Coordinates of C-alpha atoms in Angstrom, one line a residue:
X1345 CA 15.6 13.3 -20.1
X1346 CA 14.0 17.2 -20.6
X1347 CA 13.3 19.8 -17.7
X1348 CA 9.5 19.3 -18.2
X1349 CA 9.9 15.4 -16.9
X1350 CA 12.5 16.0 -14.0
X1351 CA 9.7 18.7 -12.9
X1352 CA 7.1 16.2 -12.7
X1353 CA 9.1 13.7 -10.6
X1354 CA 10.6 16.1 -8.2
X1355 CA 6.8 16.6 -7.5
X1356 CA 6.1 13.1 -7.1
X1357 CA 8.8 13.2 -4.8
X1358 CA 7.1 16.2 -2.4
X1359 CA 4.2 13.5 -2.1
X1360 CA 6.6 10.8 -1.0
X1361 CA 8.1 12.8 1.8
X1362 CA 4.6 14.5 2.8
X1363 CA 4.0 10.1 3.3
X1364 CA 5.9 10.5 6.5
X1365 CA 3.6 13.1 8.0
X1366 CA 0.8 13.0 9.1
X1367 CA -1.8 14.9 6.7
X1368 CA -3.1 16.5 9.9
X1369 CA -0.1 18.8 9.8
X1370 CA -0.6 19.9 6.4
X1371 CA -4.5 20.7 6.9
X1372 CA -4.5 21.3 11.0
X1373 CA -7.8 19.2 11.4
X1374 CA -6.8 15.7 13.1
X1375 CA -8.5 12.2 11.6
X1376 CA -8.9 9.1 12.7
X1377 CA -5.8 6.9 13.0
X1378 CA -3.5 9.4 12.7
X1379 CA -1.0 10.8 15.2
X1380 CA -0.9 14.2 15.4
X1381 CA 1.7 15.7 17.4
X1382 CA 0.5 19.1 17.8
X1383 CA 0.9 20.8 21.2
X1384 CA -1.6 20.7 24.2
X1385 CA -2.7 24.2 24.2
X1386 CA -6.7 22.9 23.9
X1387 CA -6.4 20.8 27.0
X1388 CA -7.6 23.7 29.3
X1389 CA -10.8 24.8 27.0
X1390 CA -11.5 20.7 27.3
X1391 CA -11.2 21.0 30.7
X1392 CA -13.3 24.1 31.3
X1393 CA -15.7 22.7 28.8
X1394 CA -16.6 19.6 31.2
X1395 CA -16.4 21.3 34.7
X1396 CA -20.3 21.7 34.2
X1397 CA -20.6 17.2 34.0
X1398 CA -18.3 16.1 36.9
X1399 CA -20.8 13.4 37.4
X1400 CA -20.6 12.0 34.1
X1401 CA -16.4 12.7 33.8
X1402 CA -13.4 10.1 34.5
X1403 CA -10.1 9.4 34.4
X1404 CA -7.8 7.9 32.5
X1405 CA -4.4 6.5 33.0
X1406 CA -2.3 5.3 30.2
X1407 CA 1.0 2.8 30.8
X1408 CA 2.8 2.6 28.0
X1409 CA 5.0 -0.9 27.6
X1410 CA 8.1 -1.6 25.5
X1411 CA 9.8 -5.0 25.2
X1412 CA 9.3 -7.4 27.9
X1413 CA 6.7 -6.1 29.2
X1414 CA 8.8 -3.1 31.1
X1415 CA 7.7 0.1 31.0
X1416 CA 8.3 2.4 28.0
X1417 CA 11.6 4.6 28.3
X1418 CA 12.2 8.0 26.4
X1419 CA 9.2 10.1 25.4
X1420 CA 6.0 9.5 23.6
X1421 CA 3.0 11.8 22.5
X1422 CA 0.1 10.2 23.6
X1423 CA -3.0 11.6 21.9
X1424 CA -6.9 11.0 23.0
X1425 CA -9.5 11.3 20.2
X1426 CA -13.2 10.5 20.1
X1427 CA -14.1 7.3 17.7
X1428 CA -15.1 10.2 15.0
X1429 CA -11.2 11.8 15.1
X1430 CA -12.3 14.9 17.2
X1431 CA -9.6 15.7 19.1
X1432 CA -9.9 15.7 22.7
X1433 CA -6.1 16.3 24.7
X1434 CA -2.6 15.5 24.3
X1435 CA 0.0 14.2 26.5
X1436 CA 4.0 13.9 26.9
X1437 CA 4.1 10.3 28.3
X1438 CA 6.9 10.2 30.9
X1439 CA 8.5 6.8 32.0
X1440 CA 5.8 5.1 30.0
X1441 CA 2.7 6.9 31.8
X1442 CA 0.8 9.6 30.9
X1443 CA -2.8 10.4 32.9
X1444 CA -5.9 12.6 31.2
X1445 CA -8.1 13.9 34.4
X1446 CA -11.9 15.1 33.7
X1447 CA -12.8 13.4 30.5
X1448 CA -16.7 12.7 29.5
X1449 CA -17.4 9.2 29.8
X1450 CA -18.0 7.7 26.0
X1451 CA -15.5 5.7 23.2
X1452 CA -12.1 6.7 22.4
X1453 CA -9.3 6.0 21.0
X1454 CA -5.8 6.3 22.3
X1455 CA -2.7 6.9 19.9
X1456 CA 0.8 6.6 21.2
X1457 CA 3.2 8.0 18.9
X1458 CA 7.1 7.1 20.3
X1459 CA 10.7 7.9 17.9
X1460 CA 12.1 4.2 17.4
X1461 CA 8.5 2.6 17.6
X1462 CA 6.1 1.5 15.8
X1463 CA 2.7 4.0 15.9
X1464 CA 0.0 2.2 18.2
X1465 CA -3.6 2.8 18.6
X1466 CA -6.2 1.3 21.6
X1467 CA -10.1 1.7 21.7
X1468 CA -11.6 1.3 24.6
X1469 CA -14.5 3.1 26.5
X1470 CA -14.5 5.2 29.5
X1471 CA -16.9 4.8 32.0
X1472 CA -19.2 7.7 34.3
X1473 CA -17.0 8.6 37.7
X1474 CA -14.6 5.5 36.9
X1475 CA -10.9 5.6 36.3
X1476 CA -9.6 3.5 33.0
X1477 CA -6.5 2.0 32.9
X1478 CA -5.6 1.3 29.5
X1479 CA -1.9 -0.6 28.6
X1480 CA -0.4 -0.4 25.5
X1481 CA 2.3 -2.7 23.9
X1482 CA 4.9 -0.9 21.6
X1483 CA 6.4 -2.6 19.0
X1484 CA 10.3 -1.5 18.2
X1485 CA 10.7 -0.4 14.4
X1486 CA 13.3 -1.6 12.1
X1487 CA 16.7 0.0 12.0
X1488 CA 15.4 1.2 8.7
X1489 CA 12.1 2.7 9.7
X1490 CA 13.1 3.7 13.1
X1491 CA 16.2 6.4 11.5
X1492 CA 12.9 7.8 9.4
X1493 CA 10.5 8.0 12.5
X1494 CA 13.3 9.6 14.5
X1495 CA 14.4 11.9 11.9
X1496 CA 10.8 13.9 11.9
X1497 CA 9.4 12.9 15.0
X1498 CA 12.1 13.8 17.5
X1499 CA 11.6 17.8 16.0
X1500 CA 10.1 19.9 17.8
X1501 CA 6.5 20.4 17.2
X1502 CA 6.8 24.2 16.2
X1503 CA 9.4 22.7 14.3
X1504 CA 7.3 19.6 12.5
X1505 CA 4.6 22.3 11.3
X1506 CA 6.8 24.4 9.7
X1507 CA 7.5 21.4 7.4
X1508 CA 3.8 20.7 7.0
X1509 CA 3.2 24.5 5.9
X1510 CA 5.8 24.2 3.4
X1511 CA 4.9 20.8 2.2
X1512 CA 1.5 22.3 1.5
X1513 CA 2.8 25.2 -0.5
X1514 CA 5.2 23.4 -2.3
X1515 CA 2.5 20.6 -3.5
X1516 CA 0.9 24.1 -4.7
X1517 CA 3.3 24.9 -6.4
X1518 CA 4.0 28.2 -4.2
X1519 CA 7.6 27.6 -3.7
X1520 CA 8.1 31.5 -2.2
X1521 CA 5.8 31.0 0.0
X1522 CA 7.2 27.6 1.1
X1523 CA 10.9 29.0 1.5
X1524 CA 9.8 30.9 4.8
X1525 CA 8.3 28.2 6.6
X1526 CA 11.7 26.4 5.5
X1527 CA 13.8 28.7 7.0
X1528 CA 12.0 28.6 10.1
X1529 CA 12.0 25.0 10.5
X1530 CA 15.7 25.2 9.6
X1531 CA 16.6 27.0 12.6
X1532 CA 14.6 24.6 14.4
X1533 CA 16.5 21.6 13.1
X1534 CA 19.4 22.6 11.0
X1535 CA 20.8 18.8 10.7
X1536 CA 17.6 17.7 10.0
X1537 CA 17.5 15.7 6.6
X1538 CA 14.2 16.1 5.5
X1539 CA 14.5 19.9 5.7
X1540 CA 17.7 19.7 3.6
X1541 CA 15.2 17.8 1.1
X1542 CA 12.6 19.9 0.8
X1543 CA 15.2 22.9 0.3
X1544 CA 16.0 21.2 -2.9
X1545 CA 12.7 20.6 -4.1
X1546 CA 12.3 24.6 -3.1
X1547 CA 15.6 25.3 -5.6
X1548 CA 14.3 22.9 -8.4
X1549 CA 11.1 24.6 -8.6
X1550 CA 12.4 28.0 -8.7
X1551 CA 14.7 26.6 -11.8
X1552 CA 18.1 26.1 -9.5
X1553 CA 19.0 22.8 -10.4
X1554 CA 22.8 23.3 -9.5
X1555 CA 21.4 24.3 -6.3
X1556 CA 18.7 21.6 -5.4
X1557 CA 21.7 19.0 -6.5
X1558 CA 23.5 20.3 -3.7
X1559 CA 21.0 20.3 -1.0
X1560 CA 20.2 16.6 -2.1
X1561 CA 23.8 15.7 -2.0
X1562 CA 23.6 17.3 1.9
X1563 CA 20.3 14.9 2.6
X1564 CA 22.5 12.2 1.9
X1565 CA 25.6 12.9 3.7
X1566 CA 22.9 13.5 6.6
X1567 CA 20.5 10.2 6.0
X1568 CA 22.6 8.1 3.5
X1569 CA 19.3 5.8 2.5
X1570 CA 16.8 9.0 2.1
X1571 CA 15.0 7.2 -0.7
X1572 CA 13.7 10.6 -2.1
X1573 CA 16.8 12.5 -2.1
X1574 CA 18.6 8.9 -4.0
X1575 CA 15.5 9.5 -6.6
X1576 CA 16.2 12.8 -7.6
X1577 CA 20.4 12.6 -7.8
X1578 CA 20.0 9.4 -9.8
X1579 CA 17.5 11.3 -12.0
X1580 CA 19.8 14.3 -12.4
X1581 CA 22.8 12.1 -13.6
X1582 CA 20.5 10.6 -15.9
X1583 CA 19.3 13.8 -17.4
X1584 CA 23.0 14.6 -17.8
X1585 CA 23.3 11.2 -20.2
X1586 CA 25.4 9.6 -16.7
X1587 CA 23.2 6.6 -16.3
X1588 CA 26.9 4.8 -15.2
X1589 CA 27.0 7.5 -12.3
X1590 CA 23.3 7.0 -11.6
X1591 CA 23.3 3.6 -10.7
X1592 CA 24.8 3.3 -7.4
X1593 CA 22.3 6.0 -6.0
X1594 CA 19.4 3.3 -7.9
X1595 CA 21.2 0.9 -6.1
X1596 CA 20.8 1.9 -2.8
X1597 CA 17.6 3.5 -3.3
X1598 CA 15.9 -0.7 -3.9
X1599 CA 18.0 -1.4 -0.9
X1600 CA 15.9 1.3 0.7
X1601 CA 12.9 0.1 -0.2
X1602 CA 12.4 -2.4 -3.6
X1603 CA 8.5 -2.0 -3.6
X1604 CA 8.4 1.8 -5.2
X1605 CA 8.1 2.0 -8.9
X1606 CA 9.7 4.9 -9.6
X1607 CA 13.3 3.5 -8.3
X1608 CA 12.7 0.4 -11.2
X1609 CA 11.2 2.7 -13.9
X1610 CA 14.4 5.2 -13.5
X1611 CA 16.7 1.8 -13.5
X1612 CA 14.8 1.0 -16.8
X1613 CA 15.5 4.0 -17.9
X1614 CA 19.6 4.2 -17.1
X1615 CA 19.9 0.8 -18.2
X1616 CA 18.4 1.4 -21.6
X1617 CA 20.8 3.8 -22.3
X1618 CA 23.6 1.5 -21.3
X1619 CA 22.3 -0.9 -23.9
X1620 CA 21.0 -3.3 -21.1
X1621 CA 18.0 -4.0 -22.9
X1622 CA 17.5 -7.5 -21.5
X1623 CA 17.9 -6.0 -17.8
X1624 CA 16.1 -2.6 -18.4
X1625 CA 13.2 -5.3 -19.7
X1626 CA 12.7 -7.0 -16.6
X1627 CA 13.1 -3.2 -14.4
X1628 CA 10.6 -1.8 -16.8
X1629 CA 8.1 -4.9 -16.3
X1630 CA 8.5 -4.7 -12.3
X1631 CA 7.7 -0.8 -12.3
X1632 CA 4.8 -1.6 -14.4
X1633 CA 3.8 -4.5 -11.7
X1634 CA 4.0 -2.1 -9.0
X1635 CA 2.7 0.8 -10.2
X1636 CA 0.1 -0.4 -12.2
X1637 CA -1.5 3.0 -13.9
X1638 CA 0.7 5.2 -11.9
X1639 CA 4.0 3.6 -13.6
X1640 CA 1.9 4.1 -17.6
X1641 CA 4.9 6.6 -18.3
X1642 CA 7.4 3.4 -18.0
X1643 CA 5.2 2.1 -20.9
X1644 CA 7.3 3.8 -23.6
X1645 CA 10.7 3.1 -22.1
X1646 CA 9.8 -0.5 -21.6
X1647 CA 9.0 -0.7 -25.5
X1648 CA 12.3 0.7 -26.4
X1649 CA 13.9 -1.9 -24.1
X1650 CA 11.8 -4.5 -26.2
X1651 CA 12.4 -3.1 -29.6
X1652 CA 16.8 -2.5 -28.9
X1653 CA 16.8 -6.2 -28.1
X1654 CA 14.6 -7.2 -31.4
X1655 CA 11.4 -8.4 -30.1
X1656 CA 9.3 -5.4 -32.3
X1657 CA 6.3 -7.0 -31.9
X1658 CA 5.9 -7.1 -28.4
X1659 CA 7.6 -3.2 -28.4
X1660 CA 4.3 -2.7 -30.8
X1661 CA 1.8 -4.0 -28.6
X1662 CA 3.4 -2.4 -25.2
X1663 CA 3.1 1.2 -27.3
X1664 CA -0.1 0.4 -28.9
X1665 CA -1.6 -0.1 -25.2
X1666 CA 0.2 3.2 -24.2
X1667 CA -1.6 5.3 -27.2
X1668 CA -4.8 3.7 -26.5
X1669 CA -4.7 5.1 -23.2
X1670 CA -3.4 8.4 -24.1
X1671 CA -4.6 9.7 -27.5
X1672 CA -3.7 13.0 -27.4
X1673 CA 0.5 12.2 -26.5
X1674 CA 1.7 12.9 -30.1
X1675 CA 5.2 12.2 -29.9
X1676 CA 4.0 8.3 -28.7
X1677 CA 1.4 8.4 -31.4
X1678 CA 4.5 9.0 -34.1
X1679 CA 6.6 6.5 -32.3
X1680 CA 4.3 4.4 -33.2
X1681 CA 4.2 4.6 -36.5
X1682 CA 8.0 4.9 -36.7
X1683 CA 7.7 1.0 -35.4
X1684 CA 4.9 0.0 -37.6
X1685 CA 6.4 1.4 -40.6
X1686 CA 10.3 1.1 -40.1
X1687 CA 10.9 -1.2 -37.1
X1688 CA 12.9 1.5 -35.8
X1689 CA 13.6 1.9 -32.5
X1690 CA 12.2 5.4 -31.0
X1691 CA 15.1 7.6 -30.0
X1692 CA 15.8 8.6 -26.8
X1693 CA 14.4 12.1 -27.2
X1694 CA 11.5 11.0 -28.7
X1695 CA 10.8 8.3 -25.5
X1696 CA 11.5 11.0 -23.2
X1697 CA 9.1 13.6 -24.5
X1698 CA 6.5 11.2 -24.7
X1699 CA 7.2 10.3 -20.7
X1700 CA 7.4 14.3 -20.4
X1701 CA 3.7 14.7 -21.6
X1702 CA 1.9 11.9 -19.6
X1703 CA 3.7 12.7 -16.4
X1704 CA 2.6 16.2 -16.7
X1705 CA -1.0 15.4 -17.0
X1706 CA -0.8 13.2 -13.7
X1707 CA -2.0 15.3 -10.4
X1708 CA 0.3 16.4 -7.8
X1709 CA -1.6 14.2 -5.2
X1710 CA -1.6 10.4 -7.4
X1711 CA -5.0 8.9 -7.3
X1712 CA -5.0 7.2 -3.9
X1713 CA -7.4 4.3 -5.5
X1714 CA -6.3 1.7 -8.5
X1715 CA -8.7 1.9 -11.6
X1716 CA -11.3 -0.3 -11.6
X1717 CA -10.8 -3.7 -13.7
X1718 CA -13.9 -2.8 -15.7
X1719 CA -11.6 0.5 -16.6
X1720 CA -9.3 -0.8 -19.2
X1721 CA -8.3 -4.6 -20.1
X1722 CA -4.5 -5.3 -20.1
X1723 CA -3.3 -6.3 -23.1
X1724 CA -2.8 -9.1 -23.9
X1725 CA -1.0 -11.9 -27.1
X1726 CA -2.4 -11.9 -30.4
X1727 CA -4.1 -15.1 -31.8
X1728 CA -3.7 -17.0 -28.7
X1729 CA -7.2 -19.4 -29.1
X1730 CA -8.7 -19.4 -25.3
X1731 CA -11.4 -21.7 -23.9
X1732 CA -12.7 -20.1 -21.3
X1733 CA -14.8 -23.6 -19.9
X1734 CA -11.5 -25.2 -19.9
X1735 CA -8.8 -23.0 -18.0
X1736 CA -11.8 -22.7 -15.2
X1737 CA -12.1 -26.2 -15.0
X1738 CA -8.3 -27.1 -14.6
X1739 CA -8.2 -23.9 -12.3
X1740 CA -10.9 -25.3 -10.5
X1741 CA -8.9 -28.8 -10.0
X1742 CA -6.2 -27.3 -8.6
X1743 CA -8.6 -25.7 -5.8
X1744 CA -10.0 -28.9 -5.3
X1745 CA -6.6 -30.7 -4.6
X1746 CA -5.8 -27.9 -1.9
X1747 CA -8.9 -28.3 -0.3
X1748 CA -8.7 -32.1 -0.3
X1749 CA -4.7 -32.2 1.1
X1750 CA -4.7 -28.9 3.6
X1751 CA -7.1 -28.8 6.6
X1752 CA -4.9 -25.3 7.6
X1753 CA -1.7 -23.9 6.8
X1754 CA 0.1 -21.1 9.0
X1755 CA 1.8 -18.2 8.2
X1756 CA 3.3 -15.2 9.6
X1757 CA 1.1 -12.1 8.6
X1758 CA 3.0 -8.8 8.2
X1759 CA 0.3 -5.9 8.0
X1760 CA 1.0 -2.2 6.5
X1761 CA -1.5 -0.2 7.3
X1762 CA -2.5 3.8 5.7
X1763 CA -5.2 6.3 6.1
X1764 CA -6.3 7.9 3.3
X1765 CA -6.8 11.8 3.6
X1766 CA -9.2 14.0 1.2
X1767 CA -6.0 15.0 -0.8
X1768 CA -5.2 11.7 -1.8
X1769 CA -1.9 11.3 0.9
X1770 CA -1.5 8.6 3.3
X1771 CA -1.0 9.1 7.1
X1772 CA 1.8 8.2 8.7
X1773 CA 2.0 4.0 8.4
X1774 CA 1.3 1.8 11.0
X1775 CA 2.4 -1.8 11.4
X1776 CA 0.9 -4.9 12.7
X1777 CA 2.3 -8.7 13.0
X1778 CA 0.5 -11.9 13.2
X1779 CA 0.9 -15.2 13.7
X1780 CA -1.9 -16.5 11.2
X1781 CA -3.4 -19.7 10.7
X1782 CA -6.3 -20.5 8.1
X1783 CA -8.4 -23.2 8.0
X1784 CA -10.2 -24.4 5.2
X1785 CA -12.6 -27.3 5.2
X1786 CA -15.6 -29.1 3.5
X1787 CA -18.0 -29.0 6.3
X1788 CA -21.1 -30.7 3.8
X1789 CA -21.3 -31.4 0.0
X1790 CA -20.8 -28.2 -1.5
X1791 CA -20.2 -25.9 1.4
X1792 CA -16.6 -25.0 1.7
X1793 CA -15.8 -22.9 5.3
X1794 CA -12.8 -20.7 5.9
X1795 CA -11.9 -19.7 9.2
X1796 CA -8.9 -17.5 10.3
X1797 CA -6.8 -17.2 13.5
X1798 CA -4.6 -14.0 14.4
X1799 CA -2.4 -14.7 17.0
X1800 CA -4.6 -17.6 18.7
X1801 CA -8.1 -15.8 18.0
X1802 CA -10.2 -15.0 15.5
X1803 CA -8.4 -11.5 14.3
X1804 CA -10.7 -9.4 15.9
X1805 CA -11.2 -5.5 15.0
X1806 CA -9.5 -4.0 18.0
X1807 CA -6.2 -6.0 16.9
X1808 CA -6.5 -4.0 13.9
X1809 CA -5.7 -0.1 13.0
X1810 CA -9.1 2.1 13.0
X1811 CA -11.2 -1.3 14.5
X1812 CA -11.8 -2.6 11.1
X1813 CA -10.6 -6.4 11.0
X1814 CA -9.0 -7.7 7.1
X1815 CA -10.4 -10.9 6.6
X1816 CA -11.3 -13.0 3.9
X1817 CA -8.4 -12.9 1.3
X1818 CA -7.6 -17.1 1.4
X1819 CA -11.3 -17.2 0.4
X1820 CA -11.6 -15.0 -2.8
X1821 CA -9.2 -17.5 -5.0
X1822 CA -12.3 -19.8 -3.9
X1823 CA -14.5 -18.0 -6.3
X1824 CA -12.8 -20.7 -9.1
X1825 CA -13.8 -23.8 -6.8
X1826 CA -16.0 -25.5 -9.2
X1827 CA -19.3 -25.2 -6.1
X1828 CA -18.5 -21.4 -6.2
X1829 CA -17.2 -20.6 -10.3
X1830 CA -21.1 -21.4 -11.6
X1831 CA -21.7 -18.6 -9.5
X1832 CA -20.1 -16.2 -11.7
X1833 CA -20.0 -14.8 -15.4
X1834 CA -16.1 -16.0 -17.2
X1835 CA -14.4 -14.2 -20.0
X1836 CA -11.3 -15.4 -21.7
X1837 CA -9.7 -12.4 -22.5
X1838 CA -6.7 -13.9 -23.8
X1839 CA -2.9 -15.1 -22.8
X1840 CA -1.0 -12.2 -21.0
X1841 CA 2.5 -12.3 -20.0
X1842 CA 2.9 -12.2 -16.5
X1843 CA 6.0 -12.0 -14.3
X1844 CA 8.5 -13.7 -17.0
X1845 CA 5.5 -16.2 -17.7
X1846 CA 2.3 -16.4 -19.2
X1847 CA -0.8 -16.8 -18.2
X1848 CA -4.4 -17.2 -19.3
X1849 CA -6.3 -14.0 -18.4
X1850 CA -9.9 -14.5 -17.0
X1851 CA -12.3 -11.6 -16.4
X1852 CA -15.6 -12.4 -13.8
X1853 CA -18.7 -11.2 -12.2
X1854 CA -21.3 -12.3 -10.0
X1855 CA -24.2 -13.4 -11.6
X1856 CA -27.7 -11.8 -10.6
X1857 CA -29.6 -14.8 -10.7
X1858 CA -27.0 -16.7 -8.5
X1859 CA -26.2 -16.3 -4.6
X1860 CA -23.5 -14.6 -3.4
X1861 CA -21.6 -16.7 -1.0
X1862 CA -18.0 -14.9 -1.5
X1863 CA -17.9 -11.4 0.3
X1864 CA -19.7 -10.0 3.2
X1865 CA -19.5 -6.8 5.2
X1866 CA -20.4 -7.3 9.2
X1867 CA -21.3 -4.9 11.2
X1868 CA -19.9 -5.6 14.6
X1869 CA -19.1 -9.4 16.1
X1870 CA -22.5 -10.4 16.1
X1871 CA -24.4 -7.9 13.8
X1872 CA -25.9 -8.1 10.6
X1873 CA -24.1 -8.8 7.7
X1874 CA -24.4 -8.0 3.9
X1875 CA -23.5 -9.5 0.7
X1876 CA -21.4 -7.5 -1.7
X1877 CA -20.7 -8.6 -5.3
X1878 CA -17.5 -8.8 -6.6
X1879 CA -16.3 -8.5 -10.4
X1880 CA -12.3 -9.0 -11.2
X1881 CA -9.7 -10.5 -13.3
X1882 CA -7.7 -13.2 -12.7
X1883 CA -4.5 -14.5 -14.0
X1884 CA -3.9 -18.0 -14.5
X1885 CA -0.8 -19.8 -15.4
X1886 CA -0.5 -21.3 -18.6
X1887 CA 2.0 -24.1 -17.1
X1888 CA 0.5 -25.5 -14.2
X1889 CA -3.1 -23.3 -14.3
X1890 CA -2.2 -22.2 -10.7
X1891 CA -3.9 -18.8 -9.8
X1892 CA -0.9 -16.5 -9.7
X1893 CA -2.6 -12.9 -9.6
X1894 CA -6.1 -11.9 -8.3
X1895 CA -8.1 -8.8 -8.8
X1896 CA -11.4 -7.6 -7.6
X1897 CA -14.1 -4.3 -7.4
X1898 CA -17.7 -4.2 -6.2
X1899 CA -20.2 -4.4 -9.2
X1900 CA -22.0 -1.6 -7.3
X1901 CA -21.5 0.4 -4.4
X1902 CA -23.3 -0.6 -1.2
X1903 CA -25.3 2.5 0.1
X1904 CA -26.9 0.4 3.0
X1905 CA -23.3 0.0 4.6
X1906 CA -21.9 3.5 3.0
X1907 CA -19.1 1.4 1.1
X1908 CA -18.3 3.2 -1.5
X1909 CA -15.4 1.0 -3.0
X1910 CA -13.1 -2.2 -2.4
X1911 CA -10.6 -2.8 -4.4
X1912 CA -8.4 -6.0 -3.8
X1913 CA -5.4 -7.1 -5.4
X1914 CA -3.5 -10.8 -4.5
X1915 CA -0.3 -12.2 -5.8
X1916 CA 0.4 -16.3 -5.4
X1917 CA 3.2 -17.9 -5.7
X1918 CA 4.6 -21.5 -5.0
X1919 CA 5.5 -22.5 -1.1
X1920 CA 7.5 -25.8 -1.4
X1921 CA 7.2 -28.2 1.8
X1922 CA 10.0 -30.1 1.7
X1923 CA 9.2 -33.2 4.2
X1924 CA 5.6 -33.2 3.0
X1925 CA 6.8 -33.1 -1.0
X1926 CA 4.1 -30.8 -1.2
X1927 CA 4.2 -27.7 -3.7
X1928 CA 1.2 -25.1 -2.9
X1929 CA 0.2 -21.8 -4.6
X1930 CA -0.9 -19.8 -1.4
X1931 CA -0.6 -15.6 -1.3
X1932 CA 2.6 -13.9 -1.1
X1933 CA 1.5 -10.3 -0.4
X1934 CA -1.8 -8.6 -0.6
X1935 CA -3.2 -5.3 -1.4
X1936 CA -6.3 -3.7 0.1
X1937 CA -8.3 -0.1 -1.1
X1938 CA -11.2 0.5 0.7
X1939 CA -13.6 3.3 0.9
X1940 CA -16.5 2.6 3.7
X1941 CA -18.3 4.9 6.2
X1942 CA -15.6 7.3 4.9
X1943 CA -12.6 5.6 5.8
X1944 CA -10.5 6.0 2.9
X1945 CA -7.6 2.8 3.9
X1946 CA -5.0 1.0 1.9
X1947 CA -3.4 -1.8 3.6
X1948 CA -0.6 -3.9 2.4
X1949 CA -0.2 -7.7 3.4
X1950 CA 2.8 -10.0 2.8
X1951 CA 2.8 -13.8 4.5
X1952 CA 6.2 -15.5 5.0
X1953 CA 7.6 -18.8 7.2
X1954 CA 4.4 -21.1 6.0
X1955 CA 3.9 -24.1 7.8
X1956 CA 1.4 -26.5 6.5
X1957 CA -0.8 -28.5 8.6
X1958 CA -2.3 -31.6 6.5
X1959 CA -6.0 -33.2 6.6
X1960 CA -4.4 -36.8 7.1
X1961 CA -1.5 -35.8 9.6
X1962 CA -2.8 -32.7 11.2
X1963 CA -0.3 -33.1 14.3
X1964 CA 2.9 -33.0 12.1
X1965 CA 3.9 -29.3 11.7
X1966 CA 6.9 -28.6 8.3
X1967 CA 8.3 -25.8 8.2
X1968 CA 8.5 -24.5 4.3
X1969 CA 11.0 -22.9 1.8
X1970 CA 9.3 -20.4 0.5
X1971 CA 10.0 -19.5 -3.0
X1972 CA 11.4 -15.8 -3.8
X1973 CA 7.6 -14.1 -3.5
X1974 CA 7.0 -10.8 -5.7
X1975 CA 7.7 -7.2 -3.5
X1976 CA 5.0 -6.0 -4.3
X1977 CA 1.5 -6.4 -2.3
X1978 CA -1.9 -7.1 -3.4
X1979 CA -5.2 -7.5 -1.6
X1980 CA -8.7 -8.4 -0.5
X1981 CA -10.6 -7.9 2.5
X1982 CA -13.6 -8.4 4.7
X1983 CA -13.5 -5.5 7.1
X1984 CA -15.5 -5.6 10.3
X1985 CA -16.3 -2.6 12.7
X1986 CA -15.6 -3.0 16.5
X1987 CA -19.0 -3.3 18.1

């Protein structure tokens, strides 16, 4: 691999580290839903500003509870912000308790950040001349997440700010300006793995690769599971044509986080160099599934692997799709001509050069919102006739069977929430876990009712980060139910390869002359709702006509409610219920992106531990065995703003 790609990917890795930090540390301006560990110096000014309005003030007691309801042990930073994200005050909790005095009466959000615990938020209203008592239950992090949290948030606030400034300079490709902030941070935390990693990024930018490698190895001594350092070291070894030496680092990277597309892209590259082409194809396809358009640079690697194992026709299609999307890439055009004319495998150097050119065109902060479904039609097999009416009809039969056989199903739902800043960088992720129940019923002929419950209730917006609930995931697939399919324009684009199998690729769009019954945005629990017209694409298994993946976008923005974008992608898989001898296709993972009322949000949902409530015997609950689900997250949602 040439040096140009090395520089690009390391810049991408800078962004991945920034995901561990609140974006406001980089910009110096708090935003809703993000914990900003600033010092509490503004407190005096805030208190003085309110002294003349004592009658309109109140006090706030915050109680932090750990496991088993006992007061949180250890330190915690409690930040008080207005609902629009304006910073008000910040306290360090002691013994699970913090007090805010002389606060103007209005609605607020409490944000809590503590080592070894998930970030937590809670919204409330402070009345005039009152004492609000707020209890926040803290959820322990997993061991891996706890290590990442501790490595940064255990640092002193001053050190955190220096790291944030260094990141800002590195993203701007100003390594000399970044160095002074790194040196200041190092004085405060000489044993920090994050600082060592960023020293490596600095060394790479000033063209000192040997020193960069040494810093990254030091990072791994301090934190053996540091994902960005693992990928940086592996990439160095691949560049040096030592793919076998890179494999242990890539294996550790998969163990650290199997959902990162770059890891699978590097694995594919290393495997191609070792002539393990079948495995390389799997890893390259996985990278593209996880990264979508961001992983386009993996397509030449996939083409090389396919051609090397003899699938030259498929390799040509992949390279053709890449060239169509990157027509100015002269190296890729030449490789395509080679494949077409001579059936030869593109050389390693040529393929790497194609990746370099495309990588250089990508911005430092990747576009946060995936491409609209109409920006590009994914490639399909040539010569495969597709009868759209038959495909949609057979998919509808599967959904009719689901509705008739199932009254309710339950699962454990895991949620990861990120707020996206103006730069495209994500905030520190917040996590939730719910006991999730879905009820699907035909309330009368032609009308289906879908209800969702989380933790025994309707899953109010207060249960979700940023006060916006994600509902509607199970309902989206019902676009293909016969009751709803007539409301959409359906077009079969052909037969596509999907996750090792074949699937009919169907585009759909809400008809203007038909009712919109699938998705609405509701303002508040009892407020007005607004129908949202959808378009999208579904992949329907050619073997059994089950929907294996579904993506949706808005037909058009909805200015009445300031809804700019809403992108959803859901992956479905078989769930086997042995006692009932039932195999059902249910959501395995979901990914949600929306830009609504100025909030840019990315959420990942995953579902496990399914239980089935049958229509004929609702009292019998069968614990299922879940077939291995894709690790990629995908999405669908009907946000609700807290009233």
